[in-house]
Short mmCIF file of C-alpha atoms in Angstrom, two decimals:
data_model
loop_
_atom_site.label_atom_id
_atom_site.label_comp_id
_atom_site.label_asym_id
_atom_site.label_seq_id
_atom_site.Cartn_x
_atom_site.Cartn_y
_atom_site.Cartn_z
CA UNK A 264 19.35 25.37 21.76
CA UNK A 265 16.46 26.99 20.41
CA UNK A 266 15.20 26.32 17.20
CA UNK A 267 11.62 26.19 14.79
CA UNK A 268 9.32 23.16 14.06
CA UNK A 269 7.95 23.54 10.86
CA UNK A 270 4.02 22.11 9.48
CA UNK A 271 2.96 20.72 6.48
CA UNK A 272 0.25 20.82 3.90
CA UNK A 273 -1.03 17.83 2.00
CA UNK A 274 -1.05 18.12 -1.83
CA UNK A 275 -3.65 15.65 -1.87
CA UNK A 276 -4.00 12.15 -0.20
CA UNK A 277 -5.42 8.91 -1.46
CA UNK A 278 -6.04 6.30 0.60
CA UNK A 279 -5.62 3.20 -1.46
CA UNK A 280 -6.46 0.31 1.19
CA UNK A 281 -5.65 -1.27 4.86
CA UNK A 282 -2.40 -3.07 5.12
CA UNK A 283 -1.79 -6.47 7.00
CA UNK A 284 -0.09 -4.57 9.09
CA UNK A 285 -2.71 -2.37 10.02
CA UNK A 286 -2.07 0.78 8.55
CA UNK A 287 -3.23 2.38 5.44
CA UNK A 288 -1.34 2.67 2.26
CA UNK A 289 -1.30 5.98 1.13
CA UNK A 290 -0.44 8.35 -2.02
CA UNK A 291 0.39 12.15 -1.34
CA UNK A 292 2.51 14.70 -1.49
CA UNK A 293 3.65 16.92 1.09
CA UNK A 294 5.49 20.50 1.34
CA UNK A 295 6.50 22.02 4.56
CA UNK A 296 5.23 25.85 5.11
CA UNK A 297 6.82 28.63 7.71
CA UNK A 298 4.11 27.69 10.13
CA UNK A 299 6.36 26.83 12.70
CA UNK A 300 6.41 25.82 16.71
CA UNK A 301 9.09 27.29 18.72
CA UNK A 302 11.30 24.14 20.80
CA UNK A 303 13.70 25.08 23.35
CA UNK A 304 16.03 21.88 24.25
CA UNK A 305 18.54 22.11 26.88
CA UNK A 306 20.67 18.74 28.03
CA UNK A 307 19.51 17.34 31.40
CA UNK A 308 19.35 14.21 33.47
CA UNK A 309 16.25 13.75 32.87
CA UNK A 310 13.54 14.13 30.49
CA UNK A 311 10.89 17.10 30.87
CA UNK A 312 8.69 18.19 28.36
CA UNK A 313 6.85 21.34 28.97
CA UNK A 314 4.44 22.85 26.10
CA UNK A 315 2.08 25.63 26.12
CA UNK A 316 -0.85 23.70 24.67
CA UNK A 317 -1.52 19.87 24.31
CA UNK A 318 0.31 17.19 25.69
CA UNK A 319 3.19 17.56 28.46
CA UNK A 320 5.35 14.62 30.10
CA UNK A 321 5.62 11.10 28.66
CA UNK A 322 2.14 12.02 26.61
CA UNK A 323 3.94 14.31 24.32
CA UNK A 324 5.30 12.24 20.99
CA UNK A 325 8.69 14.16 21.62
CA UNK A 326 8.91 11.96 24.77
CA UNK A 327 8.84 8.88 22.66
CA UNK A 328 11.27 10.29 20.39
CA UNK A 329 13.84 10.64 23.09
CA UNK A 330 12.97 6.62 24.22
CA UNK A 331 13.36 5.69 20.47
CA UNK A 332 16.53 7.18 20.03
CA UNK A 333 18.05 6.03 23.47
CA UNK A 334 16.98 2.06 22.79
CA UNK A 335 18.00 2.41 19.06
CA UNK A 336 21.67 3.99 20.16
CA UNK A 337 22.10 1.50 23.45
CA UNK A 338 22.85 4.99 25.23
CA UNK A 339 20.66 7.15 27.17
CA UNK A 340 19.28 10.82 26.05
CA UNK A 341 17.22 12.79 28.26
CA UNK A 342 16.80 16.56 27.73
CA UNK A 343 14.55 19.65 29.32
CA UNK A 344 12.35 20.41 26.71
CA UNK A 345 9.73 23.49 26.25
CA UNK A 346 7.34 23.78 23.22
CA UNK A 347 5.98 26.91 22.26
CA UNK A 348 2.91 25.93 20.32
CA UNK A 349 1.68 27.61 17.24
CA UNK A 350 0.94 25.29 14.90
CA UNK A 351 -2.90 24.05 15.49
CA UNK A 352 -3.28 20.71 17.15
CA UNK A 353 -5.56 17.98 15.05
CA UNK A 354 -5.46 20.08 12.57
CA UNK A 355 -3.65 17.89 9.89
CA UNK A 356 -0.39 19.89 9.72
CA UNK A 357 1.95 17.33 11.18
CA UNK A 358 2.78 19.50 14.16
CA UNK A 359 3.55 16.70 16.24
CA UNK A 360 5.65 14.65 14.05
CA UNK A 361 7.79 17.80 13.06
CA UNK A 362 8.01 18.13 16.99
CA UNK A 363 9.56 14.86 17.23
CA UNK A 364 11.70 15.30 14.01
CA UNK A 365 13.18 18.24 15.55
CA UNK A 366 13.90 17.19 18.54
CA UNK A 367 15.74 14.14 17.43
CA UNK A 368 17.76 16.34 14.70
CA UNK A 369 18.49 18.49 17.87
CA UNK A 370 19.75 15.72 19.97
CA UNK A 371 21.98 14.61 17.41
CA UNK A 372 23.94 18.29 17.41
CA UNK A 373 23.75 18.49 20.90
CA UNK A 374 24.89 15.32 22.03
CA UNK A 375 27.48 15.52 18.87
CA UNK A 376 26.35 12.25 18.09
CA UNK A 377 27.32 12.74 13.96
CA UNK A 378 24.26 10.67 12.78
CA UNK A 379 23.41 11.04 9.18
CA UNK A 380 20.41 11.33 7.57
CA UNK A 381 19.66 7.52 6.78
CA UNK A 382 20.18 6.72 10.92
CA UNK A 383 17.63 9.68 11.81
CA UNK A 384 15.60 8.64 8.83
CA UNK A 385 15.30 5.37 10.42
CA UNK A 386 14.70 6.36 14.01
CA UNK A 387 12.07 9.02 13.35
CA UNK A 388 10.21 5.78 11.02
CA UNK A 389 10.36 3.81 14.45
CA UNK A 390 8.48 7.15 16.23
CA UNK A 391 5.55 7.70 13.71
CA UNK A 392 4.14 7.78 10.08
CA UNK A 393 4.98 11.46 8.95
CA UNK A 394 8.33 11.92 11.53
CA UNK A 395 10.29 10.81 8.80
CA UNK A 396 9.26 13.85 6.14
CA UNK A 397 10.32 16.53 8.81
CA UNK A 398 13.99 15.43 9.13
CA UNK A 399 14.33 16.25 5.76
CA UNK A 400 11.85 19.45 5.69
CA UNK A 401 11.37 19.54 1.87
CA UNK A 402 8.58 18.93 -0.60
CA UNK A 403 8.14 15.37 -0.87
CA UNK A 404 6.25 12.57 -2.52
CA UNK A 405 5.00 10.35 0.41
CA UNK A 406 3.60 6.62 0.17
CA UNK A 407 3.34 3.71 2.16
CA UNK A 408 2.06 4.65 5.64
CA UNK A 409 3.71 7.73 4.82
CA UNK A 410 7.56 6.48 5.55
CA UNK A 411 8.23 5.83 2.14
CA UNK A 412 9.75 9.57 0.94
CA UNK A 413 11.32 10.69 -2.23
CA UNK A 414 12.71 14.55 -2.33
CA UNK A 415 10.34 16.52 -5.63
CA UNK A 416 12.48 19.83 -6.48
CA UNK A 417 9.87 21.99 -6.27
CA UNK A 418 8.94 25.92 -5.31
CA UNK A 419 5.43 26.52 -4.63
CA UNK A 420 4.57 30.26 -5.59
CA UNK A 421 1.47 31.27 -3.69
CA UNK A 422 0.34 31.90 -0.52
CA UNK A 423 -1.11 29.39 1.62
CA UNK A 424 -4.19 30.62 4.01
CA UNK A 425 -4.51 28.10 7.00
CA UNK A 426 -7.95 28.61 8.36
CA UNK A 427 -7.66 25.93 11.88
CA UNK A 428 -11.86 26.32 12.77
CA UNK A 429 -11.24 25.89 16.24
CA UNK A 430 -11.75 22.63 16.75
CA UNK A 431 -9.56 19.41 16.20
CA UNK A 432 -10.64 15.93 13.92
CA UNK A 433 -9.42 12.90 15.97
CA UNK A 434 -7.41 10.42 13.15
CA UNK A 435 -8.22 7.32 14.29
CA UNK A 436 -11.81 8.30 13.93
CA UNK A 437 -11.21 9.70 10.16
CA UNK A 438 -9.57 6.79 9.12
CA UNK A 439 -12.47 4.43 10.50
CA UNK A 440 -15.03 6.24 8.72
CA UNK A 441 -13.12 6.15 5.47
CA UNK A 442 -12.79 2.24 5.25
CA UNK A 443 -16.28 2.20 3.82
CA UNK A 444 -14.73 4.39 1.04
CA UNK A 445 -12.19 1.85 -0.18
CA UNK A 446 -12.56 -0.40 -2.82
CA UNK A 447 -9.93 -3.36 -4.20
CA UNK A 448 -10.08 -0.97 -7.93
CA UNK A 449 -7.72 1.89 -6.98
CA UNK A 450 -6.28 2.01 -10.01
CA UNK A 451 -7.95 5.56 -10.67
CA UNK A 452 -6.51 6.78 -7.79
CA UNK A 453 -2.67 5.93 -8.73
CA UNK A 454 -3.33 7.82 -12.04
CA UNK A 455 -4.60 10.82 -10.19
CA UNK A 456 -1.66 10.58 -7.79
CA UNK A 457 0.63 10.31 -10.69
CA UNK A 458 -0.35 12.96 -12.75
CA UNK A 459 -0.66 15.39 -10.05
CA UNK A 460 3.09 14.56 -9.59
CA UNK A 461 3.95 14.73 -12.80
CA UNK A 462 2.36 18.67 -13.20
CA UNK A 463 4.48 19.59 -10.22
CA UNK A 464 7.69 18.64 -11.31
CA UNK A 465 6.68 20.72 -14.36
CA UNK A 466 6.05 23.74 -11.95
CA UNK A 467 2.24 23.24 -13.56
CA UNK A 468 0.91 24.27 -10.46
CA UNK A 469 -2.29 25.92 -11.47
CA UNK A 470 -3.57 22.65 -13.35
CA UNK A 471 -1.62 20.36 -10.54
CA UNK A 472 -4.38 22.32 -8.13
CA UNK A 473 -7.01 21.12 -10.30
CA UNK A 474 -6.33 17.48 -9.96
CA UNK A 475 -5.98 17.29 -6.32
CA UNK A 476 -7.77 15.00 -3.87
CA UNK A 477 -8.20 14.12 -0.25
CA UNK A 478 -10.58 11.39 0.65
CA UNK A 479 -10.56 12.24 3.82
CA UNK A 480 -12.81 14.98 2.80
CA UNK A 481 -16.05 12.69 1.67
CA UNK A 482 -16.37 12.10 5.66
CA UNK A 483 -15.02 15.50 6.78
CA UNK A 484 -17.66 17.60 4.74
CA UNK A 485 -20.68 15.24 5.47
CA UNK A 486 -20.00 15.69 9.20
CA UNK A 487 -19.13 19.38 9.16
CA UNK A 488 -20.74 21.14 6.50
CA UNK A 489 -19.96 24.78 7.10
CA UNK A 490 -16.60 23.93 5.24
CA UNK A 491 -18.94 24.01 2.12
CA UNK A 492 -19.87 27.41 2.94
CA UNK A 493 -16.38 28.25 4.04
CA UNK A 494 -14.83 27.14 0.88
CA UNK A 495 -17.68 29.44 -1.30
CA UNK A 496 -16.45 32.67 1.01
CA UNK A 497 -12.80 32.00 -0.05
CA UNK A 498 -13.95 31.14 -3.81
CA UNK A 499 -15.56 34.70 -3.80
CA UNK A 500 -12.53 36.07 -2.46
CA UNK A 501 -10.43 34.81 -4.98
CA UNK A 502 -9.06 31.33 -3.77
CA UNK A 503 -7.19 29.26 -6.97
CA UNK A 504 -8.35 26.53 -4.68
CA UNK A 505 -9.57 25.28 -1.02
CA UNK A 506 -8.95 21.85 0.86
CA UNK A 507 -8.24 19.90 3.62
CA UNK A 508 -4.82 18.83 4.77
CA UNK A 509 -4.35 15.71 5.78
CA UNK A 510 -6.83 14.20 7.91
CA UNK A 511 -7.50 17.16 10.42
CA UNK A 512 -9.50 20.40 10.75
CA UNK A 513 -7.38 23.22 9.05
CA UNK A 514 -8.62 24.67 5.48
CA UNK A 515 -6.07 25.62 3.01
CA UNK A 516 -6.82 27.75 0.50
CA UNK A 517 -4.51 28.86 -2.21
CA UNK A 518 -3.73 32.95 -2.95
CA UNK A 519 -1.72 34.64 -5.86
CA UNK A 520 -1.40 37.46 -2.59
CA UNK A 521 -2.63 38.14 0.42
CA UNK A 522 -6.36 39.04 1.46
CA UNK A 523 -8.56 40.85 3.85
CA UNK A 524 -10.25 37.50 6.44
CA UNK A 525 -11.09 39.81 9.59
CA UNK A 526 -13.90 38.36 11.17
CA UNK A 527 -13.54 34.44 10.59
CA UNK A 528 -14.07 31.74 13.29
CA UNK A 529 -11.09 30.16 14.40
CA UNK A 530 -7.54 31.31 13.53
CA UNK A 531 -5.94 31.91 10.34
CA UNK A 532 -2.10 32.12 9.17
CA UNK A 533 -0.63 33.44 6.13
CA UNK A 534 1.99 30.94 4.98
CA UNK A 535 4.85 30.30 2.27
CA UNK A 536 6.46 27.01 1.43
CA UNK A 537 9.13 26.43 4.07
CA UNK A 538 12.28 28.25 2.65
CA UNK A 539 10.60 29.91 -0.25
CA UNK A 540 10.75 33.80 -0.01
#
């Protein structure tokens, strides 16, 4: 079985504090693009996991996935599996989680186990944060540590520009250098959350643009502040708007159509919301 992985982009992210349980609480909304990895899964008796960049073996997070499933089903599931990789790594477009996502969604036809959707919802929460969002693959308003997922009916018009810089920001090092960002008064940022949701549900997507936020990017910017100047060359070129996704490296910026970039560092796609002609 062959089939496509899709990314993400964050519509903004607040982070609103540290839970007891360790994780951060977050606000954001999230819409899948045609960015996609390329996942070949074939049934085996035993687990291989082959990819053309990043982690192979039991490192890769589709590994897990096929661990989760097996001890949350009391049955076994192994599979030979070969990523073709596309989708930046550490760049913030969930390339991993939709890896995982898809692989359990594929297990599910192939074995002809007839799970539904609340049963993969479930396992994928047991496999990581944002696994969840990618069974589903549709825009989405995301909170909690990012399991908590309601479906927003929404079709983003413009293109999306994903600039990856050629380098990868580590999360567990963004997060730690945000705590010193969070305060007990997040009240601002719920209201900034909220009415960035409520524009997009009224396809206000220009003015929805205008309201979003990621934190992530007070840290980012300090530490790496060619994005500044990166940001001004897409302004000029007629960008509606520029930000980071999630907490890695890749620049989005926002086009009515498609643009001349020849000559940037780093790699750049041309992207649609995931389904959206």
């Amino acid at each position: 079985m062959k089939v496509l992985s899709p990314s993400k982009v964050n519509f903004g992210l607040w982070i609103l504090y540290k839970r007891s349980d360790g994780f951060h609480e977050i606000r954001s909304v999230f819409l899948p693009i045609d960015l996609c990895d390329e996942i070949e899964i074939k049934e085996s008796e035993l687990t291989k996991v082959v990819a053309t960049e990043g982690p192979e073996g039991d490192q890769n997070i589709v590994f897990k996935a096929l661990k989760v499933m097996s001890e949350e089903l009391g049955e076994f599931f192994s599979a030979d599996i070969f990523i073709k990789k596309r989708i930046p790594i550490g760049g913030g477009l969930g390339g991993g989680s939709s890896n995982a996502a898809t692989v359990i969604k594929a297990i599910n036809e192939i074995y002809k186990l007839n799970l539904d959707n609340e049963k993969l919802l479930s396992i994928a929460s047991k496999v990581g944060s944002d696994v969840p969002f990618f069974i589903l693959q549709e825009p989405a308003i995301v909170m909690g540590r990012g399991d908590k997922i309601e479906r927003l009916n929404i079709k983003f018009p413009y293109y999306f520009l994903i600039h990856y810089p050629g380098f990868k920001i580590d999360t567990g090092w963004a997060y730690s250098m945000i705590s010193e960002f969070l305060c007990n008064n997040y009240e601002v940022k719920e209201k900034n959350f909220e009415i960035l949701v409520s524009l997009l549900k009224d396809s206000k997507f220009i003015e929805a643009l205008s309201v979003l936020e990621n934190d992530f990017e007070k840290v980012i910017f300090d530490k790496f502040p060619d994005y500044l100047d990166l940001i001004s060359f897409y302004r000029k070129k007629g960008a509606i708007k520029s930000f980071l996704t999630g907490s890695g490296s890749c620049l989005v910026s926002i086009f009515e159509d498609k643009i001349n970039i020849e000559g940037k560092v780093g790699r750049c796609y041309w992207c649609k919301q995931w389904g959206v002609v």
